[in-house]
PDB file of C-alpha atoms in Angstrom:
ATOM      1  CA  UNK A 715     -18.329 -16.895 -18.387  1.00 76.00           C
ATOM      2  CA  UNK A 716     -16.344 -17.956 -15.030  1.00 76.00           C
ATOM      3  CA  UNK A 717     -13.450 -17.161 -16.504  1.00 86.00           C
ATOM      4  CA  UNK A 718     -14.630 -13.514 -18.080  1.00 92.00           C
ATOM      5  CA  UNK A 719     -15.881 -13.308 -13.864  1.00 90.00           C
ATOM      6  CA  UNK A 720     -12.816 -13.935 -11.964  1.00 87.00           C
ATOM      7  CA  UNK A 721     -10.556 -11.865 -14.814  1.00 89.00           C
ATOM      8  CA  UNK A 722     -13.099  -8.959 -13.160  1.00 94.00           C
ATOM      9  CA  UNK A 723     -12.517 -10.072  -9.993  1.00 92.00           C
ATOM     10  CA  UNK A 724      -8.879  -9.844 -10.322  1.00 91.00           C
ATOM     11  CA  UNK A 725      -9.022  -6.475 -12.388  1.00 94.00           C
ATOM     12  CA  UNK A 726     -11.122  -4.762  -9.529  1.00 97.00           C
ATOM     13  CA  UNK A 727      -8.963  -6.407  -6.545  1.00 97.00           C
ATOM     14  CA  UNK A 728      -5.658  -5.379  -5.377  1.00 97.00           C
ATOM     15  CA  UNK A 729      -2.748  -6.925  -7.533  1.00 96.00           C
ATOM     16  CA  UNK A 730      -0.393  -9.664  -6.092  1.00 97.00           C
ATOM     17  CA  UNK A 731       2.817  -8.837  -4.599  1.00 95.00           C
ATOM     18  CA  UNK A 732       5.746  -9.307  -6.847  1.00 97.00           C
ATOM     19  CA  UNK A 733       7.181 -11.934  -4.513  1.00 97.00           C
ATOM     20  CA  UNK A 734       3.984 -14.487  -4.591  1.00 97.00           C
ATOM     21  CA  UNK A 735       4.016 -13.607  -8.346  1.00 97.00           C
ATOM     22  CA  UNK A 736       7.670 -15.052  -8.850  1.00 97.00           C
ATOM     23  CA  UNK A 737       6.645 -17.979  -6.219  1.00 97.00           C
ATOM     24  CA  UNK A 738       3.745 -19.094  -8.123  1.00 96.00           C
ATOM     25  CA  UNK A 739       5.722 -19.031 -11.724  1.00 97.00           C
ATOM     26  CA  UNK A 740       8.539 -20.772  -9.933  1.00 97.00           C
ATOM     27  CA  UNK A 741       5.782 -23.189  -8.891  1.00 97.00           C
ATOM     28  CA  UNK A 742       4.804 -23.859 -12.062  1.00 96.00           C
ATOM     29  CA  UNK A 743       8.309 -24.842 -13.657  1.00 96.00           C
ATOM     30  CA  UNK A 744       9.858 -26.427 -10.716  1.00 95.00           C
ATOM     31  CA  UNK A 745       6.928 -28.193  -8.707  1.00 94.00           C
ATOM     32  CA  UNK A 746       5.263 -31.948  -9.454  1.00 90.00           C
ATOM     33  CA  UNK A 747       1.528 -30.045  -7.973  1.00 91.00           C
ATOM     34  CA  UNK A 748       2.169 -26.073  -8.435  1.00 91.00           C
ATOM     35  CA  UNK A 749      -2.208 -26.334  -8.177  1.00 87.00           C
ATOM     36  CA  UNK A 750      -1.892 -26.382  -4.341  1.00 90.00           C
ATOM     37  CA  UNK A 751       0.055 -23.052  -4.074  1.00 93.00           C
ATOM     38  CA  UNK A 752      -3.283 -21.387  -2.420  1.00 90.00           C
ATOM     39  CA  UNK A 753      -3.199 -18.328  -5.294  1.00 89.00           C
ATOM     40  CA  UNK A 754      -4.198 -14.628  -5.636  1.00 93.00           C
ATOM     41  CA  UNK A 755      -7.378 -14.692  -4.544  1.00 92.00           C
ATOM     42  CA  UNK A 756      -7.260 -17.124  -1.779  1.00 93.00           C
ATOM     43  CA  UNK A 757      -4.263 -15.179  -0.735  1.00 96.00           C
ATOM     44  CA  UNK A 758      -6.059 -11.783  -0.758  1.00 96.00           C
ATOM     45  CA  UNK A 759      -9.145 -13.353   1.127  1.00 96.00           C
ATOM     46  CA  UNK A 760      -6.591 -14.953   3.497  1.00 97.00           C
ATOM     47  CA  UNK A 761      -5.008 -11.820   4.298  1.00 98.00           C
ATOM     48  CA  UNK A 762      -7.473  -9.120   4.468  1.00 97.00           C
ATOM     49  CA  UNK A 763      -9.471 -11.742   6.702  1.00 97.00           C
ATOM     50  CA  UNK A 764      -6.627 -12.093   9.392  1.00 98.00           C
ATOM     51  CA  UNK A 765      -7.021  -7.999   8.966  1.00 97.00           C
ATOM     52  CA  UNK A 766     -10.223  -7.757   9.473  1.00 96.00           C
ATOM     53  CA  UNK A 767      -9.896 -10.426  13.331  1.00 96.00           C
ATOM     54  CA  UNK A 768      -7.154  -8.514  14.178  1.00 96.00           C
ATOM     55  CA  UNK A 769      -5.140 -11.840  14.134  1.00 97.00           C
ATOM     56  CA  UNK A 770      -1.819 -11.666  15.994  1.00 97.00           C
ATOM     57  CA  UNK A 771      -0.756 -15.373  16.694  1.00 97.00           C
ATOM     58  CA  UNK A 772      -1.224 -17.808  13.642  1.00 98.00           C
ATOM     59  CA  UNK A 773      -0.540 -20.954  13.266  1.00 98.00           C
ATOM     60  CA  UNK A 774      -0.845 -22.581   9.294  1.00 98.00           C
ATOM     61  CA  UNK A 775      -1.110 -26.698   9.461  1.00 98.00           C
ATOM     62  CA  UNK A 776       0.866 -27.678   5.447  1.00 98.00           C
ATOM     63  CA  UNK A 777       3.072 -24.282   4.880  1.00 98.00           C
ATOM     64  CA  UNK A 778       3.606 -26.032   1.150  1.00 97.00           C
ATOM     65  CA  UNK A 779       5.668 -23.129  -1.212  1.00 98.00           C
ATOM     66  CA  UNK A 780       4.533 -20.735   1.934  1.00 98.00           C
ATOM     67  CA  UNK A 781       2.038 -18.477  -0.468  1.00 98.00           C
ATOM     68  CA  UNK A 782      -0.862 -18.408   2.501  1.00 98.00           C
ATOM     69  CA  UNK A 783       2.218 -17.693   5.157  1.00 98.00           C
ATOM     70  CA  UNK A 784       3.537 -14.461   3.547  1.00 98.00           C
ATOM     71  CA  UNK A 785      -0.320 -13.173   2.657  1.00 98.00           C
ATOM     72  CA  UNK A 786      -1.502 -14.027   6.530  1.00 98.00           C
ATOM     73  CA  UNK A 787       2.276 -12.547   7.686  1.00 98.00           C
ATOM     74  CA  UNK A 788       1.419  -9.229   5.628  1.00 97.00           C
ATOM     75  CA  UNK A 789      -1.034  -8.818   7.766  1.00 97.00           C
ATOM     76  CA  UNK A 790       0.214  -8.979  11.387  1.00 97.00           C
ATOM     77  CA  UNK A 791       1.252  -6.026  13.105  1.00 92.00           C
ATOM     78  CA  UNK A 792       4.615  -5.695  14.373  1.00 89.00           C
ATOM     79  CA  UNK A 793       4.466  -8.358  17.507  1.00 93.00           C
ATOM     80  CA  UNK A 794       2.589 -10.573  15.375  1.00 97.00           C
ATOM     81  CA  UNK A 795       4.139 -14.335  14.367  1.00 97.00           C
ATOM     82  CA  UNK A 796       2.920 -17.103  12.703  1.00 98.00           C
ATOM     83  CA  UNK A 797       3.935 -20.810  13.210  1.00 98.00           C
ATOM     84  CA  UNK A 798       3.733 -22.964   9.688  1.00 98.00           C
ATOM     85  CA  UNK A 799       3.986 -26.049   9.777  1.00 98.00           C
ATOM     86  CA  UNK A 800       5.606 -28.173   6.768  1.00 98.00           C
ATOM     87  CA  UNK A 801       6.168 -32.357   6.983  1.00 98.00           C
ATOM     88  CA  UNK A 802       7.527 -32.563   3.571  1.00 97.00           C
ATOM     89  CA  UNK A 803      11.628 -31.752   4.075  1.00 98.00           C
ATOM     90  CA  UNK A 804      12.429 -31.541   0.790  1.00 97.00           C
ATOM     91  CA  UNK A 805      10.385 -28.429   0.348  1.00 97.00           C
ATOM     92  CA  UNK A 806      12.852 -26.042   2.730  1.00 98.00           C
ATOM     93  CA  UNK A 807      15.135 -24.591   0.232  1.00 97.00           C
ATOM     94  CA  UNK A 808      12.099 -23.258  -1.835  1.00 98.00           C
ATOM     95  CA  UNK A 809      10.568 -21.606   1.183  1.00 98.00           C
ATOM     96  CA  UNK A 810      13.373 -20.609   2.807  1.00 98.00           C
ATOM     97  CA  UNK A 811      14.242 -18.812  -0.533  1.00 97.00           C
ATOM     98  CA  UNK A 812      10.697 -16.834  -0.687  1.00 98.00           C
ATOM     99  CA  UNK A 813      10.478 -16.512   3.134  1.00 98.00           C
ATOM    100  CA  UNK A 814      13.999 -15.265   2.914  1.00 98.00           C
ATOM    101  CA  UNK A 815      12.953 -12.863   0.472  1.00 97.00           C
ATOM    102  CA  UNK A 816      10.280 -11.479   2.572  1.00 98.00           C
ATOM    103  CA  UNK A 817      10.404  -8.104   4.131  1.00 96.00           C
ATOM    104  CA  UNK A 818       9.055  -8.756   7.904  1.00 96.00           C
ATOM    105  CA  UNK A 819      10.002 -12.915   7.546  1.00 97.00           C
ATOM    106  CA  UNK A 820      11.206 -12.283  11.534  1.00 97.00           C
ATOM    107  CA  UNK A 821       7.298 -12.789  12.491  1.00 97.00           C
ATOM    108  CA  UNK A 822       7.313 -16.401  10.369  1.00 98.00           C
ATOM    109  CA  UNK A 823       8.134 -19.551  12.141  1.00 97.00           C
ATOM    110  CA  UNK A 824       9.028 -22.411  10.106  1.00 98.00           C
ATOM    111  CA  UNK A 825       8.835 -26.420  11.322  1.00 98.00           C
ATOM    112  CA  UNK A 826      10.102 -29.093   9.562  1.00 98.00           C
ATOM    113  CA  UNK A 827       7.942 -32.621  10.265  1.00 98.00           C
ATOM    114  CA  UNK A 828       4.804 -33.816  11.549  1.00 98.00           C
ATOM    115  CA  UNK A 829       2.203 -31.519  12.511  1.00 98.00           C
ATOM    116  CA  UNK A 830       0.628 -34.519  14.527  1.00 98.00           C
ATOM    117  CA  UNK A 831       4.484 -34.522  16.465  1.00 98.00           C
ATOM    118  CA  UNK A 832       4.902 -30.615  16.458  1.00 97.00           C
ATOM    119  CA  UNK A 833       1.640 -29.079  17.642  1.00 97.00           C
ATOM    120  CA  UNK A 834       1.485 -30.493  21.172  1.00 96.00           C
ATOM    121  CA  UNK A 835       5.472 -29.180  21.219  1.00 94.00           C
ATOM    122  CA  UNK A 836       4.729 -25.291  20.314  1.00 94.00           C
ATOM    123  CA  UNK A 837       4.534 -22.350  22.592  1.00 80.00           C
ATOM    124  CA  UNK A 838       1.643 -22.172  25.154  1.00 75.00           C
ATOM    125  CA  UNK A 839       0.387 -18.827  23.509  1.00 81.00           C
ATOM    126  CA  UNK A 840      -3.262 -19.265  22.317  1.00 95.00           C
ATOM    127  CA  UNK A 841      -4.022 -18.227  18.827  1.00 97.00           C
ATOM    128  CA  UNK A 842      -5.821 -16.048  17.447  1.00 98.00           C
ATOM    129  CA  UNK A 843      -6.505 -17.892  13.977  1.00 98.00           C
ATOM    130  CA  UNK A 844      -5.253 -21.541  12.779  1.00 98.00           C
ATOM    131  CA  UNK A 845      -4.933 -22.547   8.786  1.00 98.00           C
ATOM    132  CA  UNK A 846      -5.567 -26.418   8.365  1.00 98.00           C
ATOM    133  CA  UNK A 847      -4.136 -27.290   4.826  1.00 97.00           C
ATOM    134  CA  UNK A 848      -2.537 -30.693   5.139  1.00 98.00           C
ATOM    135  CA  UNK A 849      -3.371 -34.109   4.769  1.00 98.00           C
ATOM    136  CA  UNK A 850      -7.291 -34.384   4.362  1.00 97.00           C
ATOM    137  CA  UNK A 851      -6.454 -37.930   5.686  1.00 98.00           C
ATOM    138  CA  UNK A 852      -6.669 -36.593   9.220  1.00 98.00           C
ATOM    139  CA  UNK A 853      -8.327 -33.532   9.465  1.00 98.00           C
ATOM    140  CA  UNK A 854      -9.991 -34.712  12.816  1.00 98.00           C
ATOM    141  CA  UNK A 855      -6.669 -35.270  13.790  1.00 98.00           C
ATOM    142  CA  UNK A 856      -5.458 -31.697  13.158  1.00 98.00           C
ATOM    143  CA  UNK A 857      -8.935 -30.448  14.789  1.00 98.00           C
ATOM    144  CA  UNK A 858      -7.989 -32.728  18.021  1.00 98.00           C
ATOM    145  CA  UNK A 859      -4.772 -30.895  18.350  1.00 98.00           C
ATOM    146  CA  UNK A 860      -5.426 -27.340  17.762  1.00 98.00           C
ATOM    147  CA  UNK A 861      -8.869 -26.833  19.609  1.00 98.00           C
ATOM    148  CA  UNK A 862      -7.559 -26.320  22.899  1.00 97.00           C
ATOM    149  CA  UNK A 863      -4.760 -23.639  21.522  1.00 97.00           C
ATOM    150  CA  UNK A 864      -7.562 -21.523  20.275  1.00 98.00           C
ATOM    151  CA  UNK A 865      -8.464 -18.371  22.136  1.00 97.00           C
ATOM    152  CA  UNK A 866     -11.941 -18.449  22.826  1.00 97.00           C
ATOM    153  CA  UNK A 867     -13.601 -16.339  19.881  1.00 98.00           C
ATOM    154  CA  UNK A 868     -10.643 -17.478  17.142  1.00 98.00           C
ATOM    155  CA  UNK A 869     -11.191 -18.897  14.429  1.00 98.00           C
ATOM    156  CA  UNK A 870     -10.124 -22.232  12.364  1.00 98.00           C
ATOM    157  CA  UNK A 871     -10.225 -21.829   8.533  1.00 98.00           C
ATOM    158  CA  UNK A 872     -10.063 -25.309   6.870  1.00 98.00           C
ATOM    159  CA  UNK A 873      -9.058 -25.591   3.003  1.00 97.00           C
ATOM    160  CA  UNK A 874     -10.536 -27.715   0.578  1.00 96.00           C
ATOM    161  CA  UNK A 875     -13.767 -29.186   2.474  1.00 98.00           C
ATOM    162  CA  UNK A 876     -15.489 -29.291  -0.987  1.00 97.00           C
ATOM    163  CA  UNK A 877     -12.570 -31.358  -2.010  1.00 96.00           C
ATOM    164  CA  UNK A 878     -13.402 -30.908  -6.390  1.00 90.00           C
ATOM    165  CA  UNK A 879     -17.145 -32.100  -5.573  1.00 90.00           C
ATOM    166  CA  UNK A 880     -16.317 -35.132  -4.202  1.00 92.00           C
ATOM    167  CA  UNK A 881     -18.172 -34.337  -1.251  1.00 92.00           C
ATOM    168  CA  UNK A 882     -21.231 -35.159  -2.798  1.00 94.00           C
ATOM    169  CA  UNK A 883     -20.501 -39.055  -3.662  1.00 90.00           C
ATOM    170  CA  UNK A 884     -19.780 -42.111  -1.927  1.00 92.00           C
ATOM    171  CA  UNK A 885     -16.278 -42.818  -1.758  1.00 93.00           C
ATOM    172  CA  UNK A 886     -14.513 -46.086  -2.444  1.00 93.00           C
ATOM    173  CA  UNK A 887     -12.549 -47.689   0.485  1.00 95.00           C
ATOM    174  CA  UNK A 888      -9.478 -46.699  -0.768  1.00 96.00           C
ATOM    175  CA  UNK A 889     -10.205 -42.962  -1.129  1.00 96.00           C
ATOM    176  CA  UNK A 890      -8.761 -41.750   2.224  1.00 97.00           C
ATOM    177  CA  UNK A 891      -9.020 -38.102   1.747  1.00 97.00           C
ATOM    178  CA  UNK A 892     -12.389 -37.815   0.697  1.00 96.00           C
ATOM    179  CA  UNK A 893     -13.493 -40.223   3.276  1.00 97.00           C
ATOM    180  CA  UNK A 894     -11.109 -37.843   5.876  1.00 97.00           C
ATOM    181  CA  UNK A 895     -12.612 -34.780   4.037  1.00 97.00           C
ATOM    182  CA  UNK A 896     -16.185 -36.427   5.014  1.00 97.00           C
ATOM    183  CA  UNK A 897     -15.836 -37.161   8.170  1.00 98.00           C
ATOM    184  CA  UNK A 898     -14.191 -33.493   8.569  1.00 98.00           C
ATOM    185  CA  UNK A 899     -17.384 -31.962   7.545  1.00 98.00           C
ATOM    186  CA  UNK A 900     -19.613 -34.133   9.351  1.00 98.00           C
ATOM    187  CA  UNK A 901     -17.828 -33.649  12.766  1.00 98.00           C
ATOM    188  CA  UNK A 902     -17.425 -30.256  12.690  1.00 98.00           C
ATOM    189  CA  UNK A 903     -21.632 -29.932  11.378  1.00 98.00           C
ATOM    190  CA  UNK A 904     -22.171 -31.513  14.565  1.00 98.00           C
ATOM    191  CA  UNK A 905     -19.614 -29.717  16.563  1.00 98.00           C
ATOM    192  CA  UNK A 906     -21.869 -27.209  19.181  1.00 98.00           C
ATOM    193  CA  UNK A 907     -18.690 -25.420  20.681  1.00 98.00           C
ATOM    194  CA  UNK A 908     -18.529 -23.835  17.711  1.00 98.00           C
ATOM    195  CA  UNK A 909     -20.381 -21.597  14.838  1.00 98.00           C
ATOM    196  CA  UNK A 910     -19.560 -22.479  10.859  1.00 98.00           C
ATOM    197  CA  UNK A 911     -19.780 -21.906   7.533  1.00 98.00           C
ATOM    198  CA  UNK A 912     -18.289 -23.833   4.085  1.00 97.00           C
ATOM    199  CA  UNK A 913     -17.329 -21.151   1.646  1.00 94.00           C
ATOM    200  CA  UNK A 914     -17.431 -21.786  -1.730  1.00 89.00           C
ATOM    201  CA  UNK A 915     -13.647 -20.203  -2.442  1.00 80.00           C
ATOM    202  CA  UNK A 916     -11.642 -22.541  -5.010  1.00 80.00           C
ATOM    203  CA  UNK A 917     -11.664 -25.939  -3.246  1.00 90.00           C
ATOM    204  CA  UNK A 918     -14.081 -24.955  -0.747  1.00 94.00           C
ATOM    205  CA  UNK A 919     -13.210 -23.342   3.018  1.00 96.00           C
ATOM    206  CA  UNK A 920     -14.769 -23.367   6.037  1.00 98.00           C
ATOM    207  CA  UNK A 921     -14.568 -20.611   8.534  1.00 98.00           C
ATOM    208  CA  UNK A 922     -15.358 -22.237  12.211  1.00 98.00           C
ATOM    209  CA  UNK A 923     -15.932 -19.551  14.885  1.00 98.00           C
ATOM    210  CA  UNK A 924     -15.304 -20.641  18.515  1.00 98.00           C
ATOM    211  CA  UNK A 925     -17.443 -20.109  20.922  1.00 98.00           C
TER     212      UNK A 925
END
């Protein structure tokens, strides 16, 4: 049944671009975790929501194969950019090979490291719309950072808050990124500078409006 549902979905959606199509099956041969490439529908969602907020200034927090960059970059007008930020180094050549490949990849910034080290480094623009997708570890972390670079009324979309269920148990010590996911959640529940929502897209997102 879910799958006969989201076959509909897809048939009565807009198709994916060729590019993310070739990404993802590149993914899939030449990638140890080609399940974190965000995918079609999170793409779609991604981009027709940084439509619909007229988002102009992005920043992404885990750029990964750089599927969520080129679906939030199709949507930015023509001053648009968006800042994505990637620790892993050994992933450049496969994004700079799709982002390369991308028709208006002048609006997408790329940084190699440490979000943690690179945030409090970028431009003093305030953004319209930040993409946490990184280490679950230290969400709170990420939150820290980018609050204060929000414009007021932008919005911070965080992926995988449902984090495959485990939400809903008690973690062992050991399990930092449900524990990280957890305290996520909780803090931003409490949080009153801000409105919020999980959705229940793939791994679970929340949208958090500023206030």
């Amino acid at each position: 049944m879910i799958e006969a549902l989201e076959k509909y979905i897809l048939e009565h959606s807009d198709p994916e671009e060729e590019l993310l199509q070739k990404m993802v099956r590149d993914a899939h041969v030449n990638l140890l975790r080609p399940r974190m490439v965000s995918g079609h529908l999170q793409g779609l969602f991604l981009k027709l929501f940084c439509r619909a907020v007229n988002a102009r200034r992005i920043l992404e927090i885990g750029t990964y194969t750089g599927y969520a960059t080129i679906a939030m970059a199709e949507a930015l007008d023509e001053n648009g950019y968006i800042d994505t930020i990637e620790i892993d180094d050994e992933m450049e050549p496969f994004i700079q090979r799709y982002f390369s490949s991308f028709p208006a990849r002048e609006k997408i910034r790329l940084h190699i490291g440490d979000a943690v080290d690179i945030i409090p480094k970028l431009n003093n623009d305030e953004y319209d719309l930040v993409f946490i997708d990184a280490d679950k570890r230290i969400y709170n972390t990420y939150y820290d950072l980018v609050f204060d670079k929000v414009r007021k009324g932008g919005i911070i979309l965080a992926d995988n808050t449902l984090w495959d269920g485990k939400v809903l148990e008690k973690p062992s010590p050991s399990d930092k990124q449900t524990i990280g996911i957890l305290q996520f959640n909780d803090r931003v529940a409490s949080d009153t500078r801000v409105e919020k929502m999980i959705l229940p897209l793939r791994d679970g997102l929340t949208i958090i409006w500023k206030k």
